mmCIF file of C-alpha atoms in Angstrom:
data_model
loop_
_atom_site.group_PDB
_atom_site.id
_atom_site.type_symbol
_atom_site.label_atom_id
_atom_site.label_comp_id
_atom_site.label_asym_id
_atom_site.label_seq_id
_atom_site.Cartn_x
_atom_site.Cartn_y
_atom_site.Cartn_z
ATOM 1 C CA TYR A 224 114.920 94.353 179.691
ATOM 2 C CA GLN A 225 116.871 96.033 182.446
ATOM 3 C CA ALA A 226 120.163 97.912 182.497
ATOM 4 C CA ALA A 227 122.263 100.111 184.764
ATOM 5 C CA ARG A 228 124.834 102.857 184.175
ATOM 6 C CA THR A 229 127.400 104.205 186.623
ATOM 7 C CA PRO A 230 128.012 107.987 186.427
ATOM 8 C CA THR A 231 131.125 108.894 184.458
ATOM 9 C CA LEU A 232 134.167 110.602 185.966
ATOM 10 C CA ASN A 233 133.187 113.778 184.101
ATOM 11 C CA GLU A 234 129.703 113.743 185.628
ATOM 12 C CA LEU A 235 131.130 113.129 189.093
ATOM 13 C CA TYR A 236 134.083 115.514 189.133
ATOM 14 C CA ARG A 237 134.376 117.747 186.054
ATOM 15 C CA GLY A 238 132.298 120.854 185.483
ATOM 16 C CA PHE A 239 132.132 122.701 182.159
ATOM 17 C CA ARG A 240 130.927 125.941 180.618
ATOM 18 C CA VAL A 241 129.104 126.453 177.306
ATOM 19 C CA GLY A 242 128.276 130.051 176.475
ATOM 20 C CA ASN A 243 126.992 131.624 179.673
ATOM 21 C CA ILE A 244 125.839 128.272 181.124
ATOM 22 C CA LEU A 245 128.028 126.796 183.873
ATOM 23 C CA THR A 246 127.352 123.151 184.736
ATOM 24 C CA ASN A 247 128.891 121.781 187.926
ATOM 25 C CA ALA A 248 129.767 118.164 188.602
ATOM 26 C CA ASN A 249 128.295 116.196 191.508
ATOM 27 C CA PRO A 250 130.333 113.506 193.357
ATOM 28 C CA GLN A 251 127.147 112.281 195.095
ATOM 29 C CA LEU A 252 125.510 110.922 191.939
ATOM 30 C CA GLU A 253 123.920 107.462 192.079
ATOM 31 C CA PRO A 254 123.826 104.936 189.195
ATOM 32 C CA GLU A 255 120.953 105.104 186.709
ATOM 33 C CA ARG A 256 118.654 102.081 186.327
ATOM 34 C CA LEU A 257 116.530 101.376 183.268
ATOM 35 C CA THR A 258 113.524 99.060 182.951
ATOM 36 C CA GLY A 259 111.834 98.762 179.576
ATOM 37 C CA VAL A 260 109.705 96.664 177.268
ATOM 38 C CA GLU A 261 109.198 96.724 173.527
ATOM 39 C CA GLY A 262 107.455 94.682 170.890
ATOM 40 C CA GLY A 263 106.965 94.811 167.159
ATOM 41 C CA ILE A 264 105.276 93.388 164.110
ATOM 42 C CA LEU A 265 106.492 92.915 160.537
ATOM 43 C CA LEU A 266 104.106 92.727 157.595
ATOM 44 C CA GLY A 267 105.238 91.985 154.068
ATOM 45 C CA ARG A 268 103.616 91.540 150.694
ATOM 46 C CA GLY A 269 105.400 91.303 147.369
ATOM 47 C CA THR A 270 108.165 93.877 147.265
ATOM 48 C CA ALA A 271 106.774 95.998 150.135
ATOM 49 C CA SER A 272 107.039 95.636 153.902
ATOM 50 C CA VAL A 273 105.946 97.520 157.016
ATOM 51 C CA ARG A 274 107.583 97.185 160.421
ATOM 52 C CA MET A 275 106.115 98.704 163.587
ATOM 53 C CA THR A 276 107.756 98.722 167.026
ATOM 54 C CA ALA A 277 106.300 100.109 170.260
ATOM 55 C CA PHE A 278 108.434 100.793 173.340
ATOM 56 C CA TYR A 279 108.069 101.911 176.960
ATOM 57 C CA SER A 280 110.809 102.536 179.522
ATOM 58 C CA ARG A 281 111.386 104.040 182.963
ATOM 59 C CA LEU A 282 114.773 105.456 183.911
ATOM 60 C CA SER A 283 115.280 105.698 187.673
ATOM 61 C CA ASP A 284 117.812 108.102 189.232
ATOM 62 C CA ALA A 285 118.345 109.675 185.806
ATOM 63 C CA VAL A 286 121.449 111.880 185.663
ATOM 64 C CA THR A 287 120.269 115.267 184.379
ATOM 65 C CA ASN A 288 121.681 118.780 184.090
ATOM 66 C CA VAL A 289 119.326 120.595 186.480
ATOM 67 C CA THR A 290 118.994 124.398 186.432
ATOM 68 C CA ILE A 291 119.686 125.873 189.860
ATOM 69 C CA LEU A 292 119.877 129.590 189.053
ATOM 70 C CA ALA A 293 119.086 131.571 185.906
ATOM 71 C CA THR A 294 119.929 135.255 185.421
ATOM 72 C CA PRO A 295 120.314 137.338 182.237
ATOM 73 C CA SER A 296 124.099 137.087 182.541
ATOM 74 C CA GLN A 297 124.574 133.474 183.717
ATOM 75 C CA VAL A 298 122.778 130.142 184.074
ATOM 76 C CA LEU A 299 124.002 127.750 186.779
ATOM 77 C CA ARG A 300 123.292 124.032 186.501
ATOM 78 C CA GLN A 301 124.355 120.910 188.349
ATOM 79 C CA ARG A 302 124.255 117.263 187.447
ATOM 80 C CA GLN A 303 121.660 115.615 189.688
ATOM 81 C CA ASN A 304 119.679 112.389 189.957
ATOM 82 C CA THR A 305 116.105 113.287 188.947
ATOM 83 C CA ASP A 306 114.371 110.131 190.116
ATOM 84 C CA THR A 307 112.219 108.929 187.180
ATOM 85 C CA ILE A 308 112.040 109.629 183.442
ATOM 86 C CA ARG A 309 109.309 107.911 181.443
ATOM 87 C CA SER A 310 109.668 107.367 177.683
ATOM 88 C CA ALA A 311 107.116 105.785 175.373
ATOM 89 C CA GLY A 312 106.627 105.750 171.647
ATOM 90 C CA ILE A 313 106.129 103.930 168.394
ATOM 91 C CA GLU A 314 108.364 103.551 165.347
ATOM 92 C CA THR A 315 107.044 102.733 161.880
ATOM 93 C CA GLU A 316 109.258 101.875 158.911
ATOM 94 C CA ILE A 317 108.062 101.259 155.365
ATOM 95 C CA GLU A 318 110.120 99.811 152.540
ATOM 96 C CA ALA A 319 109.068 99.212 148.932
ATOM 97 C CA ARG A 320 110.725 98.471 145.594
ATOM 98 C CA LEU A 321 108.883 100.556 143.009
ATOM 99 C CA LEU A 322 110.970 99.423 140.030
ATOM 100 C CA PRO A 323 113.858 96.969 139.577
ATOM 101 C CA THR A 324 116.219 99.972 139.845
ATOM 102 C CA LEU A 325 114.227 102.156 142.279
ATOM 103 C CA SER A 326 113.391 101.598 145.956
ATOM 104 C CA VAL A 327 112.000 103.832 148.689
ATOM 105 C CA THR A 328 111.974 103.680 152.485
ATOM 106 C CA GLY A 329 110.177 105.819 155.054
ATOM 107 C CA LEU A 330 110.479 106.182 158.812
ATOM 108 C CA VAL A 331 108.220 107.834 161.401
ATOM 109 C CA VAL A 332 109.070 107.891 165.125
ATOM 110 C CA LEU A 333 106.677 109.283 167.740
ATOM 111 C CA THR A 334 108.175 109.713 171.224
ATOM 112 C CA SER A 335 106.919 111.053 174.533
ATOM 113 C CA SER A 336 109.712 111.496 177.083
ATOM 114 C CA ARG A 337 109.031 113.366 180.327
ATOM 115 C CA PHE A 338 110.235 113.790 183.899
ATOM 116 C CA LEU A 339 107.592 111.662 185.582
ATOM 117 C CA ASN A 340 108.434 111.896 189.262
ATOM 118 C CA THR A 341 111.006 114.402 190.545
ATOM 119 C CA PRO A 342 110.345 115.179 194.237
ATOM 120 C CA ALA A 343 113.783 116.765 194.674
ATOM 121 C CA GLN A 344 113.248 119.027 191.622
ATOM 122 C CA PRO A 345 109.512 119.893 191.611
ATOM 123 C CA ASP A 346 109.979 122.662 189.019
ATOM 124 C CA ILE A 347 110.714 120.179 186.233
ATOM 125 C CA GLU A 348 108.146 117.476 187.022
ATOM 126 C CA GLY A 349 106.039 116.864 183.920
ATOM 127 C CA ASN A 350 108.478 118.700 181.641
ATOM 128 C CA ARG A 351 109.762 117.194 178.429
ATOM 129 C CA VAL A 352 113.249 115.686 178.549
ATOM 130 C CA PRO A 353 115.774 117.958 176.781
ATOM 131 C CA GLN A 354 116.784 117.210 173.193
ATOM 132 C CA VAL A 355 114.078 114.600 172.575
ATOM 133 C CA PRO A 356 111.735 115.617 169.704
ATOM 134 C CA ARG A 357 108.189 114.323 169.688
ATOM 135 C CA LEU A 358 108.366 113.524 165.980
ATOM 136 C CA GLN A 359 111.182 112.266 163.766
ATOM 137 C CA LEU A 360 110.761 111.645 160.046
ATOM 138 C CA GLY A 361 112.984 110.041 157.474
ATOM 139 C CA ALA A 362 112.733 109.017 153.836
ATOM 140 C CA SER A 363 115.205 107.554 151.376
ATOM 141 C CA LEU A 364 115.030 107.096 147.606
ATOM 142 C CA THR A 365 117.628 104.782 146.049
ATOM 143 C CA TRP A 366 118.263 104.408 142.322
ATOM 144 C CA THR A 367 120.663 101.676 141.235
ATOM 145 C CA ALA A 368 121.967 101.031 137.733
ATOM 146 C CA PRO A 369 124.980 98.691 138.023
ATOM 147 C CA ARG A 370 126.550 99.860 134.755
ATOM 148 C CA LEU A 371 126.143 103.555 135.560
ATOM 149 C CA ALA A 372 125.915 104.602 139.207
ATOM 150 C CA THR A 373 123.977 104.430 142.448
ATOM 151 C CA ALA A 374 122.218 107.534 143.772
ATOM 152 C CA VAL A 375 120.677 107.883 147.223
ATOM 153 C CA LEU A 376 118.512 110.834 148.284
ATOM 154 C CA ASN A 377 117.848 111.108 152.036
ATOM 155 C CA VAL A 378 115.389 113.441 153.758
ATOM 156 C CA ARG A 379 115.398 113.788 157.561
ATOM 157 C CA GLY A 380 113.167 115.915 159.761
ATOM 158 C CA TRP A 381 112.702 116.659 163.451
ATOM 159 C CA SER A 382 109.968 118.499 165.329
ATOM 160 C CA SER A 383 110.828 121.176 167.889
ATOM 161 C CA GLN A 384 112.540 120.189 171.128
ATOM 162 C CA PHE A 385 113.955 121.839 174.219
ATOM 163 C CA ASP A 386 117.604 122.347 175.146
ATOM 164 C CA ASP A 387 117.034 122.656 178.913
ATOM 165 C CA ASP A 388 115.221 120.973 181.798
ATOM 166 C CA GLN A 389 113.032 124.067 182.383
ATOM 167 C CA ASN A 390 111.633 123.836 178.824
ATOM 168 C CA MET A 391 112.452 127.498 178.222
ATOM 169 C CA LEU A 392 115.059 127.235 175.438
ATOM 170 C CA GLU A 393 113.367 125.819 172.344
ATOM 171 C CA LEU A 394 115.154 124.352 169.335
ATOM 172 C CA GLY A 395 113.006 124.831 166.236
ATOM 173 C CA SER A 396 111.830 122.090 163.911
ATOM 174 C CA TYR A 397 113.788 121.518 160.707
ATOM 175 C CA ALA A 398 114.474 119.140 157.832
ATOM 176 C CA THR A 399 117.609 118.454 155.792
ATOM 177 C CA VAL A 400 118.315 116.695 152.498
ATOM 178 C CA ASP A 401 121.450 114.650 151.722
ATOM 179 C CA LEU A 402 122.549 113.245 148.372
ATOM 180 C CA LEU A 403 125.074 110.496 147.634
ATOM 181 C CA VAL A 404 126.186 109.354 144.168
ATOM 182 C CA SER A 405 128.656 106.494 143.778
ATOM 183 C CA ARG A 406 130.066 104.566 140.822
ATOM 184 C CA SER A 407 131.937 101.296 140.611
ATOM 185 C CA LEU A 408 135.338 101.678 138.919
ATOM 186 C CA SER A 409 136.386 98.055 139.371
ATOM 187 C CA PRO A 410 135.377 95.072 141.507
ATOM 188 C CA THR A 411 137.271 96.632 144.443
ATOM 189 C CA TRP A 412 137.184 100.409 143.835
ATOM 190 C CA HIS A 413 134.222 102.795 144.142
ATOM 191 C CA ALA A 414 134.201 106.588 143.715
ATOM 192 C CA PHE A 415 131.596 108.760 145.397
ATOM 193 C CA VAL A 416 130.338 112.318 145.797
ATOM 194 C CA ALA A 417 128.231 113.195 148.861
ATOM 195 C CA VAL A 418 126.411 116.443 149.584
ATOM 196 C CA GLU A 419 125.064 116.952 153.102
ATOM 197 C CA ASN A 420 122.440 119.615 153.861
ATOM 198 C CA LEU A 421 121.884 120.009 150.125
ATOM 199 C CA PHE A 422 119.688 123.142 150.430
ATOM 200 C CA ASP A 423 121.933 124.812 153.038
ATOM 201 C CA VAL A 424 119.239 124.929 155.730
ATOM 202 C CA GLU A 425 120.114 126.880 158.892
ATOM 203 C CA TYR A 426 118.871 124.920 161.913
ATOM 204 C CA ASP A 427 119.216 124.955 165.695
ATOM 205 C CA VAL A 428 121.476 122.505 167.509
ATOM 206 C CA GLY A 429 121.827 124.380 170.804
ATOM 207 C CA ARG A 430 120.873 127.435 172.861
ATOM 208 C CA THR A 431 123.076 128.505 175.740
ATOM 209 C CA PRO A 432 120.918 130.728 175.411
ATOM 210 C CA VAL A 433 123.060 131.927 172.487
ATOM 211 C CA ARG A 434 121.878 130.124 169.368
ATOM 212 C CA THR A 435 124.163 127.469 167.864
ATOM 213 C CA VAL A 436 123.435 126.282 164.328
ATOM 214 C CA GLY A 437 124.275 123.056 162.562
ATOM 215 C CA TRP A 438 126.650 122.396 159.667
ATOM 216 C CA PRO A 439 125.942 124.296 156.437
ATOM 217 C CA ARG A 440 126.029 122.589 153.065
ATOM 218 C CA SER A 441 129.123 120.389 152.782
ATOM 219 C CA VAL A 442 130.541 118.294 149.955
ATOM 220 C CA ARG A 443 132.734 115.199 150.210
ATOM 221 C CA VAL A 444 134.490 113.484 147.299
ATOM 222 C CA GLY A 445 136.386 110.254 147.726
ATOM 223 C CA ALA A 446 137.096 106.675 146.808
ATOM 224 C CA ARG A 447 136.480 103.428 148.662
ATOM 225 C CA TYR A 448 138.495 100.225 148.350
ATOM 226 C CA THR A 449 137.026 96.835 149.299
ATOM 227 C CA PHE A 450 139.335 94.002 150.298
ATOM 228 C CA ARG A 451 138.371 90.691 148.777
#
């Protein structure tokens, strides 16, 4: 497959500041162009199945926030075309029904994403692309009893990643657990309670270089109506 993306008006003309990082726009940006290939296989037996997908892509003229100057008091960046980014990986998903009321799914994603060829920015050539973890994990356990309730337990995990093109600002690895319980009140009404980040894990979502953390434990209670 192939695709192209024109730089946005923000990337062309609007700069922004986050913490002590100032990122300038660049009206000279060229469109990005993506070329990729992927293929997969699905195996199933009884109530279990395994799906594996491998992918490879090259992004030419990738629009990236490139560090121009870094001092203890301020970091200056500019949006630039960084020639080529190469991404490759494999995704594996497993699904099984353990009991008539209990099913489990698992997901593992391995990704390698790097600046492959950057003659205009030699300092970042070979570096990992920001905010792309090498490993992503996911698991879900679903219990369903139509006369009682449905409960879903989700576990998600990410390995460490970088928040900058220089690979200096590291975001640590972490995992979170979410829980959802719902009950049917009628053919059209369902009530639910959802808890996100069940164990109130403190995790990195940004470094500017000031650390930014993700949402703490949060609870949602509501009702859903289905039109029939």
